CSV table of C-alpha atoms in Angstrom, one decimal:
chain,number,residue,atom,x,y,z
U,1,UNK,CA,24.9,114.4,-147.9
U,2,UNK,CA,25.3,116.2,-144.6
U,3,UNK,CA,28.8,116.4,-142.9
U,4,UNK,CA,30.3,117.7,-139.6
U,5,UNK,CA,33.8,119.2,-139.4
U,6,UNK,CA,35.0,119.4,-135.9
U,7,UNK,CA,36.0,122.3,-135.4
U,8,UNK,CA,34.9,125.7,-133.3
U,9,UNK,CA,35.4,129.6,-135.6
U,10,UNK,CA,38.3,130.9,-134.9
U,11,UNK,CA,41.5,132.6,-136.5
U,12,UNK,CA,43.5,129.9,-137.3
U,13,UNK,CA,44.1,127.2,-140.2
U,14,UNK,CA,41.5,124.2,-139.3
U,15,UNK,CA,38.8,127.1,-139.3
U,16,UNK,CA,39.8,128.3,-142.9
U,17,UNK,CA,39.8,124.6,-144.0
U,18,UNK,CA,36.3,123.9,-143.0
U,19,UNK,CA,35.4,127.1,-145.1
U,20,UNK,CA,37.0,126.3,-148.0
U,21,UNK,CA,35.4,122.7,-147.9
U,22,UNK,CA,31.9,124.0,-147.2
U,23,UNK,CA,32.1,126.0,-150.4
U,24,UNK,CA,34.5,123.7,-152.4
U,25,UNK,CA,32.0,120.4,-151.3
U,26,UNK,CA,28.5,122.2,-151.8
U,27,UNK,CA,28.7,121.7,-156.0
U,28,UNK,CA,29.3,118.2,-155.1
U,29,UNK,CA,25.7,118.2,-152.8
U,30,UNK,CA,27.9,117.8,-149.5
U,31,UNK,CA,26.3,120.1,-147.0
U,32,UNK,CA,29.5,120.7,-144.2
U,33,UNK,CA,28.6,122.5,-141.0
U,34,UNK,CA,31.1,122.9,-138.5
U,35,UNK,CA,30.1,121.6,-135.3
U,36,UNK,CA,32.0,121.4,-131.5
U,37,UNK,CA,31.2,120.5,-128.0
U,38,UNK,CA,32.0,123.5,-125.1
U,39,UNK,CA,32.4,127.0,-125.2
U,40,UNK,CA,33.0,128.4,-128.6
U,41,UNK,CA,34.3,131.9,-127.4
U,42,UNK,CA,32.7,133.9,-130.4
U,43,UNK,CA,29.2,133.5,-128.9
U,44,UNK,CA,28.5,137.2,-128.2
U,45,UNK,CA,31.2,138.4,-130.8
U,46,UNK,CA,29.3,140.3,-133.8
U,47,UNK,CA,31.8,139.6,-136.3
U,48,UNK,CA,31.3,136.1,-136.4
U,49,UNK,CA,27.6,136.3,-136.5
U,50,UNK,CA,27.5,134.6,-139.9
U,51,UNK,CA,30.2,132.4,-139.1
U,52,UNK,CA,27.8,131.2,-136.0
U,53,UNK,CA,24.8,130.2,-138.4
U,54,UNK,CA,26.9,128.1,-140.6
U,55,UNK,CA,27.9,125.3,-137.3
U,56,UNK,CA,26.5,123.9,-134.0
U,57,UNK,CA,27.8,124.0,-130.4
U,58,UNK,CA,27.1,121.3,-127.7
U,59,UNK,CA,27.0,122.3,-124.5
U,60,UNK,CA,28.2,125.7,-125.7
U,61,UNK,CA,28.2,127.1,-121.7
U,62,UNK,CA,30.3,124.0,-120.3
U,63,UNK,CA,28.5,122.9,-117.9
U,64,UNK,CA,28.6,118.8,-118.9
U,65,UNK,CA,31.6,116.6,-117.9
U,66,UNK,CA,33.2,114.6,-120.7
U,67,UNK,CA,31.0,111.4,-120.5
U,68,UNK,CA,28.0,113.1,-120.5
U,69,UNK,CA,29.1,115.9,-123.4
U,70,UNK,CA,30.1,112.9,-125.6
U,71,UNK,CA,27.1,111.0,-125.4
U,72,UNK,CA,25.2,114.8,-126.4
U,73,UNK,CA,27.4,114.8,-129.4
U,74,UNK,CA,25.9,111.2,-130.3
U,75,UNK,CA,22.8,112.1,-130.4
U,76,UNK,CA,23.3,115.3,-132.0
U,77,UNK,CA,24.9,113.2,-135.4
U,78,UNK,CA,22.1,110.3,-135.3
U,79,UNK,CA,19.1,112.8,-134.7
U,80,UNK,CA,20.4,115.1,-137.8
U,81,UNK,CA,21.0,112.5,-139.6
U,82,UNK,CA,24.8,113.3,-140.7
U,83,UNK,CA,26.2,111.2,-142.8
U,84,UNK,CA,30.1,111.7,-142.4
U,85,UNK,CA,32.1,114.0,-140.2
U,86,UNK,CA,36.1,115.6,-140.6
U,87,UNK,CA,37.8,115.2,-137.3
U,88,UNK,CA,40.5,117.2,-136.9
U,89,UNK,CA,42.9,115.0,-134.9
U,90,UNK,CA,43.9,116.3,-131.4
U,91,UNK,CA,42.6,119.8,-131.9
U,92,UNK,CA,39.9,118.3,-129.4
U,93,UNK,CA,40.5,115.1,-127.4
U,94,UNK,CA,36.8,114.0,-126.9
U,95,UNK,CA,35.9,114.5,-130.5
U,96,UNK,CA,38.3,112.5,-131.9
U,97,UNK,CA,37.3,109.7,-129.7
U,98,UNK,CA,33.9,110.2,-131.0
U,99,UNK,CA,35.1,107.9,-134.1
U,100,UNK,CA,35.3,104.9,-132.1
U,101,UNK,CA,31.5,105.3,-130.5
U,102,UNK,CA,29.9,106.0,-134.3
U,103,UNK,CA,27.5,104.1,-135.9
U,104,UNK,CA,28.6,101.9,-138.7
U,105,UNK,CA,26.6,104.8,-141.5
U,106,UNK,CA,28.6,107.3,-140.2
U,107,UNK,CA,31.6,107.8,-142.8
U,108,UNK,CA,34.5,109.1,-140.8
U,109,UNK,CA,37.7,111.2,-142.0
U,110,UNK,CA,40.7,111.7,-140.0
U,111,UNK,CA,42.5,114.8,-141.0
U,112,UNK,CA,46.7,115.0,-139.7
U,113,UNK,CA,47.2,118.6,-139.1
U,114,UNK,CA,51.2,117.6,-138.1
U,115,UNK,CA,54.1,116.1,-137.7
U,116,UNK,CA,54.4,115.8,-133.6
U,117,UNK,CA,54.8,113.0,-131.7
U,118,UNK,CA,51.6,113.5,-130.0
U,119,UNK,CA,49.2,113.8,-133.1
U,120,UNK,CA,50.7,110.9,-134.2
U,121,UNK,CA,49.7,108.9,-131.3
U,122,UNK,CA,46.2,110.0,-131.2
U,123,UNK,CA,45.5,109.6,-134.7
U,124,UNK,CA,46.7,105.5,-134.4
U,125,UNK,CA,44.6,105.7,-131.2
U,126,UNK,CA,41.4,106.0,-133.7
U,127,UNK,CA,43.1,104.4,-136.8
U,128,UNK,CA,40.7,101.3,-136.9
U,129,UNK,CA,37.6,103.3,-136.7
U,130,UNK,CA,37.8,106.0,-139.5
U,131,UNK,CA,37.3,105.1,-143.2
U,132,UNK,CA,40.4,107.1,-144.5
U,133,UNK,CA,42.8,109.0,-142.8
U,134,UNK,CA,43.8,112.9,-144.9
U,135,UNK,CA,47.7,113.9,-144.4
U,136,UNK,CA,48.4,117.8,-144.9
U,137,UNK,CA,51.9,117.1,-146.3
U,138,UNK,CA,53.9,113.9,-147.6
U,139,UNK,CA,56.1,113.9,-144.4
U,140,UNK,CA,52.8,112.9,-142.0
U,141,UNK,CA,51.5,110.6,-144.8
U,142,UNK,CA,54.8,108.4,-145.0
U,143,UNK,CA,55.1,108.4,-141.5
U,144,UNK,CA,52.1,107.0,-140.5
U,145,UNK,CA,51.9,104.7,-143.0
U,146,UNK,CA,55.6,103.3,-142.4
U,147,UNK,CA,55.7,103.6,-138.9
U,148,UNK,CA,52.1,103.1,-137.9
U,149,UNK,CA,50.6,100.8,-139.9
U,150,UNK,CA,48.1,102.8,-141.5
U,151,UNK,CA,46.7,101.5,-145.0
U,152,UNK,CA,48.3,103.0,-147.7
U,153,UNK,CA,45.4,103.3,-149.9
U,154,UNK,CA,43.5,104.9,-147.6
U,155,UNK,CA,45.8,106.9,-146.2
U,156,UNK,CA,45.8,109.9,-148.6
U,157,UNK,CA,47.8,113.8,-149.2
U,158,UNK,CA,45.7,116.5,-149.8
U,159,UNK,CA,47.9,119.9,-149.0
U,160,UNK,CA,46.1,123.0,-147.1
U,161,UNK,CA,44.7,125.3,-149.8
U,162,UNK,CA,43.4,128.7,-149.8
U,163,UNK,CA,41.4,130.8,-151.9
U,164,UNK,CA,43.5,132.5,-154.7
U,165,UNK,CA,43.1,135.7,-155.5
U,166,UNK,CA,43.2,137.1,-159.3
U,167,UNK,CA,45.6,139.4,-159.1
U,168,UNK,CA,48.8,140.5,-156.4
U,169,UNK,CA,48.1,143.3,-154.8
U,170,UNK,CA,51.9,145.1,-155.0
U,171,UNK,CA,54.4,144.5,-158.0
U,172,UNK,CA,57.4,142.9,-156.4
U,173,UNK,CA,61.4,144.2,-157.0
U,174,UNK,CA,60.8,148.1,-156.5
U,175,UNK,CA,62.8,148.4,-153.4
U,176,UNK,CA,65.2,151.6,-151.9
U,177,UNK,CA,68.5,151.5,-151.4
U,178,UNK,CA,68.6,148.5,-150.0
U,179,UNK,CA,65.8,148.0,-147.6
U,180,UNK,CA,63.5,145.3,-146.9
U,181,UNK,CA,60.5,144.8,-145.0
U,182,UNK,CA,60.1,140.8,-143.4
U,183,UNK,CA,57.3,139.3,-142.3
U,184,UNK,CA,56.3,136.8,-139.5
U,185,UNK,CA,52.7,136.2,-139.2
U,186,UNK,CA,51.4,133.4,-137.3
U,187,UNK,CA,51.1,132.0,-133.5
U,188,UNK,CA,53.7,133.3,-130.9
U,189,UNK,CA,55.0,130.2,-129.8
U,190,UNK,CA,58.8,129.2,-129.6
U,191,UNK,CA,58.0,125.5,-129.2
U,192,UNK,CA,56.6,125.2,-132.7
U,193,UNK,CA,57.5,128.5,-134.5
U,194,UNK,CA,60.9,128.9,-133.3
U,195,UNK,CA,60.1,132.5,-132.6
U,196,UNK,CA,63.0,133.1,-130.0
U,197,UNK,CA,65.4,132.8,-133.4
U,198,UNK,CA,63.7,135.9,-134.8
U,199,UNK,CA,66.2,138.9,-132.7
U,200,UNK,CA,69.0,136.6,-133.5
U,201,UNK,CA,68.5,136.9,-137.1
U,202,UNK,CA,67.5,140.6,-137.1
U,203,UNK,CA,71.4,141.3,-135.3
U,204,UNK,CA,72.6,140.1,-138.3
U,205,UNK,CA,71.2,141.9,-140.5
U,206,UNK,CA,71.4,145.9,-141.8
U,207,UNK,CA,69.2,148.6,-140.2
U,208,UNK,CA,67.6,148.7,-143.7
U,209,UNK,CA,65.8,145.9,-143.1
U,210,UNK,CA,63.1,146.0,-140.8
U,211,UNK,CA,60.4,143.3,-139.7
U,212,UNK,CA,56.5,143.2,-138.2
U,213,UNK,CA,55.4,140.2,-136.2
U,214,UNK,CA,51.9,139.6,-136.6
U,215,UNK,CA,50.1,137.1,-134.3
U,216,UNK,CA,49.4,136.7,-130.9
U,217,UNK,CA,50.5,133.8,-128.9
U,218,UNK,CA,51.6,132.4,-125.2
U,219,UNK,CA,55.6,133.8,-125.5
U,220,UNK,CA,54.6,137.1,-127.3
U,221,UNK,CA,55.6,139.0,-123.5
U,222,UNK,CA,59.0,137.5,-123.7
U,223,UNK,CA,59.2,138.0,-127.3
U,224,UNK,CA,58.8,141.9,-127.1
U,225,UNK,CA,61.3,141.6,-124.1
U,226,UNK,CA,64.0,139.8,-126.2
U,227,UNK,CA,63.8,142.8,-129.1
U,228,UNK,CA,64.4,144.9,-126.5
U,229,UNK,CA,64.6,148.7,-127.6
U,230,UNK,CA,65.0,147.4,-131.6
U,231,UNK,CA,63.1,150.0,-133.3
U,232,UNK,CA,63.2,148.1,-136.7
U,233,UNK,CA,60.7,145.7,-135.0
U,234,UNK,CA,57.3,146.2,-135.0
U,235,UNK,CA,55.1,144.1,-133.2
U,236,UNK,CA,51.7,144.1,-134.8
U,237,UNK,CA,49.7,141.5,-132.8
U,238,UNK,CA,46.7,139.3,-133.8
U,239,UNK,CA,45.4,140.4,-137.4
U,240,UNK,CA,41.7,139.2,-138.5
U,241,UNK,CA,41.5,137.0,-141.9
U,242,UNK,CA,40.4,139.3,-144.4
U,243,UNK,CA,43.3,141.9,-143.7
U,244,UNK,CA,45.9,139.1,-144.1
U,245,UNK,CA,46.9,139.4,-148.1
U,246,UNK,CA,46.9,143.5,-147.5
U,247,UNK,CA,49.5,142.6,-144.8
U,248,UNK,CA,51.6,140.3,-147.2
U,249,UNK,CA,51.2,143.1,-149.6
U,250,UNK,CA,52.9,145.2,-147.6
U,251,UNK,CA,55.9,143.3,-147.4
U,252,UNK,CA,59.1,141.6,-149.3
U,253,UNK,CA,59.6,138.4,-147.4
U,254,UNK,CA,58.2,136.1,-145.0
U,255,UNK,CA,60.2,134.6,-142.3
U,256,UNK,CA,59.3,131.1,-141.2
U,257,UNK,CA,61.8,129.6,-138.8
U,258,UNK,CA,59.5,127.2,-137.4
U,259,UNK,CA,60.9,123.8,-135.8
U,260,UNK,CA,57.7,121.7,-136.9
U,261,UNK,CA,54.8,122.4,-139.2
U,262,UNK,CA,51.8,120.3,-141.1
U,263,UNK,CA,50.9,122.2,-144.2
U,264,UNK,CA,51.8,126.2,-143.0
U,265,UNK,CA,48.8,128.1,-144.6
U,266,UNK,CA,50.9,131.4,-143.3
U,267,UNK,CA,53.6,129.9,-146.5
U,268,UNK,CA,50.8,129.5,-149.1
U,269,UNK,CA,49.0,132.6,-148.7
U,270,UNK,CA,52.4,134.8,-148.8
U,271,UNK,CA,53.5,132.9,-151.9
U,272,UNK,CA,50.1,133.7,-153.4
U,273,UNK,CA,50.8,137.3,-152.5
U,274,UNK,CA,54.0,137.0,-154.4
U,275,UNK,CA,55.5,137.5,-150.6
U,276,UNK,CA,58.9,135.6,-151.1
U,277,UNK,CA,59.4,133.1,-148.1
U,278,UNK,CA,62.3,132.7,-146.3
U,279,UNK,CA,61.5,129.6,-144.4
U,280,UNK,CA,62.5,126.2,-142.5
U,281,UNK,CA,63.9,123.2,-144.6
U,282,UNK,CA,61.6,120.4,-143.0
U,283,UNK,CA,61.6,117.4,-144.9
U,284,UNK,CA,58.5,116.6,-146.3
U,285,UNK,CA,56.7,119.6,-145.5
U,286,UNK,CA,58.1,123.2,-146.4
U,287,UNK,CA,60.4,121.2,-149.0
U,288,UNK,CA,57.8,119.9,-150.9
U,289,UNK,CA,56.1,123.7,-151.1
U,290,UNK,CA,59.2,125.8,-151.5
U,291,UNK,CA,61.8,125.3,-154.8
U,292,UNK,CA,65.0,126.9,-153.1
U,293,UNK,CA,66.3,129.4,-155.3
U,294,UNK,CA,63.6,129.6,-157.4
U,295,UNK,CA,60.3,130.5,-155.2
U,296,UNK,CA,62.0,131.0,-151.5
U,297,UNK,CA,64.9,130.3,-149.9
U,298,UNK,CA,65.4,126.9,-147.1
U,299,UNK,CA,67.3,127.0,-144.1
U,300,UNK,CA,68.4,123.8,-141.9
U,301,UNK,CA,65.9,123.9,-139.0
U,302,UNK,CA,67.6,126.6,-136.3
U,303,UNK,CA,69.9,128.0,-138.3
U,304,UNK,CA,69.4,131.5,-138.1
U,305,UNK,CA,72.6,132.7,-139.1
U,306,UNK,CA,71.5,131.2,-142.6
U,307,UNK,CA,68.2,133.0,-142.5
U,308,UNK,CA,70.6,136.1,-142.6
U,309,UNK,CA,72.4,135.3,-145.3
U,310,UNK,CA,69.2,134.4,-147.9
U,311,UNK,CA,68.1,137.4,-146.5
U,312,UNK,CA,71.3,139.3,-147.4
U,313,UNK,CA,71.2,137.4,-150.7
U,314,UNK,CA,68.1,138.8,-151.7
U,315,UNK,CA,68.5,142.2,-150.5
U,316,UNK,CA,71.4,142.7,-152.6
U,317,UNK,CA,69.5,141.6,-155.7
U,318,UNK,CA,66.0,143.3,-156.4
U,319,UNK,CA,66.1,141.3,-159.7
U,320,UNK,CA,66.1,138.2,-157.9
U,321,UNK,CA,63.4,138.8,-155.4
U,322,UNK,CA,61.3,140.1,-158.4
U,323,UNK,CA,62.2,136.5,-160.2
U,324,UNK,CA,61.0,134.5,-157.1
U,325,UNK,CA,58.1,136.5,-156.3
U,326,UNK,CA,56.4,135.7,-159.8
U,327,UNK,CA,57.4,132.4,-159.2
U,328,UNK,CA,55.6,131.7,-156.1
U,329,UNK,CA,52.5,133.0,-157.4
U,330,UNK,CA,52.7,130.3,-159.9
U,331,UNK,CA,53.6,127.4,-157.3
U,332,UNK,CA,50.5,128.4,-155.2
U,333,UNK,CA,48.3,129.3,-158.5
U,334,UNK,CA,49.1,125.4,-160.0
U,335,UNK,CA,49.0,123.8,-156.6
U,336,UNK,CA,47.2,125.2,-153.7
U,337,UNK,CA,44.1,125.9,-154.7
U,338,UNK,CA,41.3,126.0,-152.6
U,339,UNK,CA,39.2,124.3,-155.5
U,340,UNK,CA,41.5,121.6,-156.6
U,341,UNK,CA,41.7,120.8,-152.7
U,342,UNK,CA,38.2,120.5,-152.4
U,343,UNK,CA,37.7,117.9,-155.9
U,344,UNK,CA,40.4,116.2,-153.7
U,345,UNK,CA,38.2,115.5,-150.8
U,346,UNK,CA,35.2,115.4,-153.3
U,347,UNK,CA,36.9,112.0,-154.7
U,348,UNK,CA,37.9,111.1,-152.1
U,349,UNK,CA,34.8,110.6,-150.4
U,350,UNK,CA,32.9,109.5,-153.1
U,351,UNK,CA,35.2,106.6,-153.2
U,352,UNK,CA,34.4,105.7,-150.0
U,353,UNK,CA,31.1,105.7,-150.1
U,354,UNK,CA,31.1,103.4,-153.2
U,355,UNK,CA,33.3,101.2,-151.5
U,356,UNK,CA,33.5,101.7,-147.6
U,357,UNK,CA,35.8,99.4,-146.1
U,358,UNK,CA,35.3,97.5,-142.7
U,359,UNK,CA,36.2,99.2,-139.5
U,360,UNK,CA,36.8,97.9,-135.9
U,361,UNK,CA,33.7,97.3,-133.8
U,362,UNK,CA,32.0,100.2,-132.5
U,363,UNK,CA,32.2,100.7,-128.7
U,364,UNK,CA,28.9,101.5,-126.4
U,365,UNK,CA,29.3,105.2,-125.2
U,366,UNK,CA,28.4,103.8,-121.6
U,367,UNK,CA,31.8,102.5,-121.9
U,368,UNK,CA,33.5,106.0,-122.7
U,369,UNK,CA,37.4,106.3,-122.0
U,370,UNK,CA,40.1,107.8,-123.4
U,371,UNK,CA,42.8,105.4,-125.2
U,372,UNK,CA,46.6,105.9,-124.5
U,373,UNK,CA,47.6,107.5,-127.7
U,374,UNK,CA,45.0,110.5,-126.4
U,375,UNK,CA,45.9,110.6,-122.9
U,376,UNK,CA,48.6,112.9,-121.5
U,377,UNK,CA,51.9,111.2,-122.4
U,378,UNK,CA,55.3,111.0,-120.2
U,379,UNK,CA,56.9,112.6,-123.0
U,380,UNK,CA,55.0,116.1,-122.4
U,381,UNK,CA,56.6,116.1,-118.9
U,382,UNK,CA,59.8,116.9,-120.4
U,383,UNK,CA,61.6,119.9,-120.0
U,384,UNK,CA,60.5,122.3,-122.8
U,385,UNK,CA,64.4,123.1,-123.9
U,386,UNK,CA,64.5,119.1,-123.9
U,387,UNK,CA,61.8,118.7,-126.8
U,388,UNK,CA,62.9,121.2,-128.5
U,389,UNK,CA,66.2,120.2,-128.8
U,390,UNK,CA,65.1,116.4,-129.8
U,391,UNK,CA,63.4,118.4,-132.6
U,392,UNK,CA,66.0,120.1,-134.1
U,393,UNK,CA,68.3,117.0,-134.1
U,394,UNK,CA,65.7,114.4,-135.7
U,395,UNK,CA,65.0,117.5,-138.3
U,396,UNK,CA,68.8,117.6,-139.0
U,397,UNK,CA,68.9,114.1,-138.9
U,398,UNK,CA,66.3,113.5,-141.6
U,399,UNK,CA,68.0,116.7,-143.6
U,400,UNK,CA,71.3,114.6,-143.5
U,401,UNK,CA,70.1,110.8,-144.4
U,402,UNK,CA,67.7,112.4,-147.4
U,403,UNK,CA,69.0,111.7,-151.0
U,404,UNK,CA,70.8,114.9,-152.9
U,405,UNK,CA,68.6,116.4,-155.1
């Protein structure tokens, strides 16, 4: 079988899916090229030569309007005869909206990256026209099922995985009088990974303990500007794939203070590197990753003052950083595998194609347009303090209703 997975090469978590499934689905005699429409950004870069021969650009200079660039991308999946395709919801509007313009042969898998309010209403935009619909965590999966109607049988949880390596890099527990190195690694961007927490949190904490920022992202300028002078601070910027677990290995604990995530890849690959994480309590996400206390420590959404006190905690005690350290590698060993992810989507679509339900009517691509749920909405006009403050009180909110354990 021959699939697409939307998606261009770059550094970031939809790319490392699609690599992990084009290995983990090939046994299986699934073929998976990525494919995209526009400018890819890597054309000319020699270090993803390799990644360039393994996908397909349409209209890689961007020279077609939408209409036009869609109906390309139709042709392109009929005249290589592709049999199914991963879209990867509102990481690009026009191919998600391919789903409702594919022929009936064309198995189609919705994959839920996260939890916004905006995902959410794209991917019920194309709910009718995709044969099963893949959650990253059990938070997006219960939501969309109880809130927008999607069928619960094929409306399925497979977590993020990553390849796991055989063994750590750097024994955990052997720290100096006291220090301790933290970790942030991922995108600079307060509005999802509560970045602008991070100098709060280092004021309350020892000059013993230092911390490197690694990632690149739009509020990296004002970022720098908010540490100020802080020499324990090291900002490392963007950092390629393959020297990611040497990074983790260089450090005691990853700090995660972000406001919403899908399945954090950044959290499995520093548990699988024995990197202790210090991390977010969001319901149905990190909480179903991290055992507090035993693998990582949780804090309420915000709360940076208790970021500095797990951190304190486990400063204080090597013994108990040691202790949690094994015990992530375990959690990510049993659970987040690449290759148990990939006999997930292997079932998965096997089943379907035993027994492909009935989807909603294609539509005529001379009739192209964009359906609400993928249009701009009136909530993205809203002052950015705004939604992020309607965040961290439906976060706390869910934190409060949710049974004790």
């Amino acid at each position: 079988m021959r699939f697409a997975y939307f998606a261009r090469p770059h550094i970031g978590g939809t790319y490392s899916v699609f690599k992990q499934l084009r290995q983990g689905l090939a046994p299986s005699g699934i073929d998976v090229r990525w494919l995209t429409t526009g400018r890819t950004d890597v054309e000319n870069d020699e270090r993803w030569r390799a990644d360039l021969a393994i996908g397909d650009a349409i209209d890689p200079q961007g020279r077609l309007g939408e209409k036009d660039r869609a109906e390309v991308l139709l042709n392109f999946i009929e005249k290589n005869e592709i049999d199914g395709v991963f879209l990867n919801v509102l990481a690009d509007r026009l191919e998600t909206n391919i789903a409702r313009y594919l022929p009936p042969h064309v198995l189609r898998f919705m994959i839920v990256h996260t939890i916004t309010p905006a995902t959410y209403a794209a991917a019920a935009a194309i709910r009718d026209h995709v044969h099963a619909t893949i959650c990253v965590s059990q938070r997006c999966r219960g939501d969309l099922v109880a809130r927008f109607g999607f069928p619960p049988k094929r409306t399925v949880t497979i977590a993020n995985a990553i390849d796991f390596a055989d063994e750590c890099t750097v024994p955990r527990g052997m720290l100096s009088a006291g220090s301790l190195r933290l970790l942030f690694l991922g995108r600079i961007d307060d509005t999802s990974k509560g970045v602008f927490w991070l100098p709060r949190m280092m004021d309350q904490l020892p000059a013993s303990v230092t911390l490197a920022i690694a990632g690149d992202g739009p509020d990296l300028p004002k970022l720098r500007q908010e540490f100020g002078a802080d020499n324990r601070v090291i900002l490392v910027g963007g950092v390629p794939h393959e020297k990611v677990r040497d990074l983790l290995a260089a450090h005691d604990i990853l700090v995660m203070p972000s406001r919403f995530e899908g399945s954090p890849m950044s959290l499995i690959e520093a548990m699988a590197e024995g990197c202790v994480p210090v991390v977010s309590r969001i319901r149905g996400v990190t909480d179903t990753i991290v055992d507090n206390g035993v693998d990582g420590m949780l804090f309420p959404v915000g709360d940076w003052r208790q970021a500095a006190r797990h951190i304190e905690t486990v400063r204080n005690d090597p013994a108990l950083l040691a202790a949690m350290s094994r015990a992530a590698r375990v959690k990510a060993e049993s659970g987040f595998t690449a290759a148990k992810m990939a006999a997930s989507y292997a079932e998965l679509i096997g089943a379907i194609k035993a027994d492909p339900p009935t989807l909603a009517a294609l539509l005529p691509i001379e009739e192209w347009t964009l359906p609400a749920g993928l249009r701009t909405s009136l909530r993205s006009y809203l002052p950015q303090p705004v939604k992020n403050w309607l965040r961290l009180m439906q976060e706390r909110r869910l934190h409060a209703a949710a049974p004790s354990a």
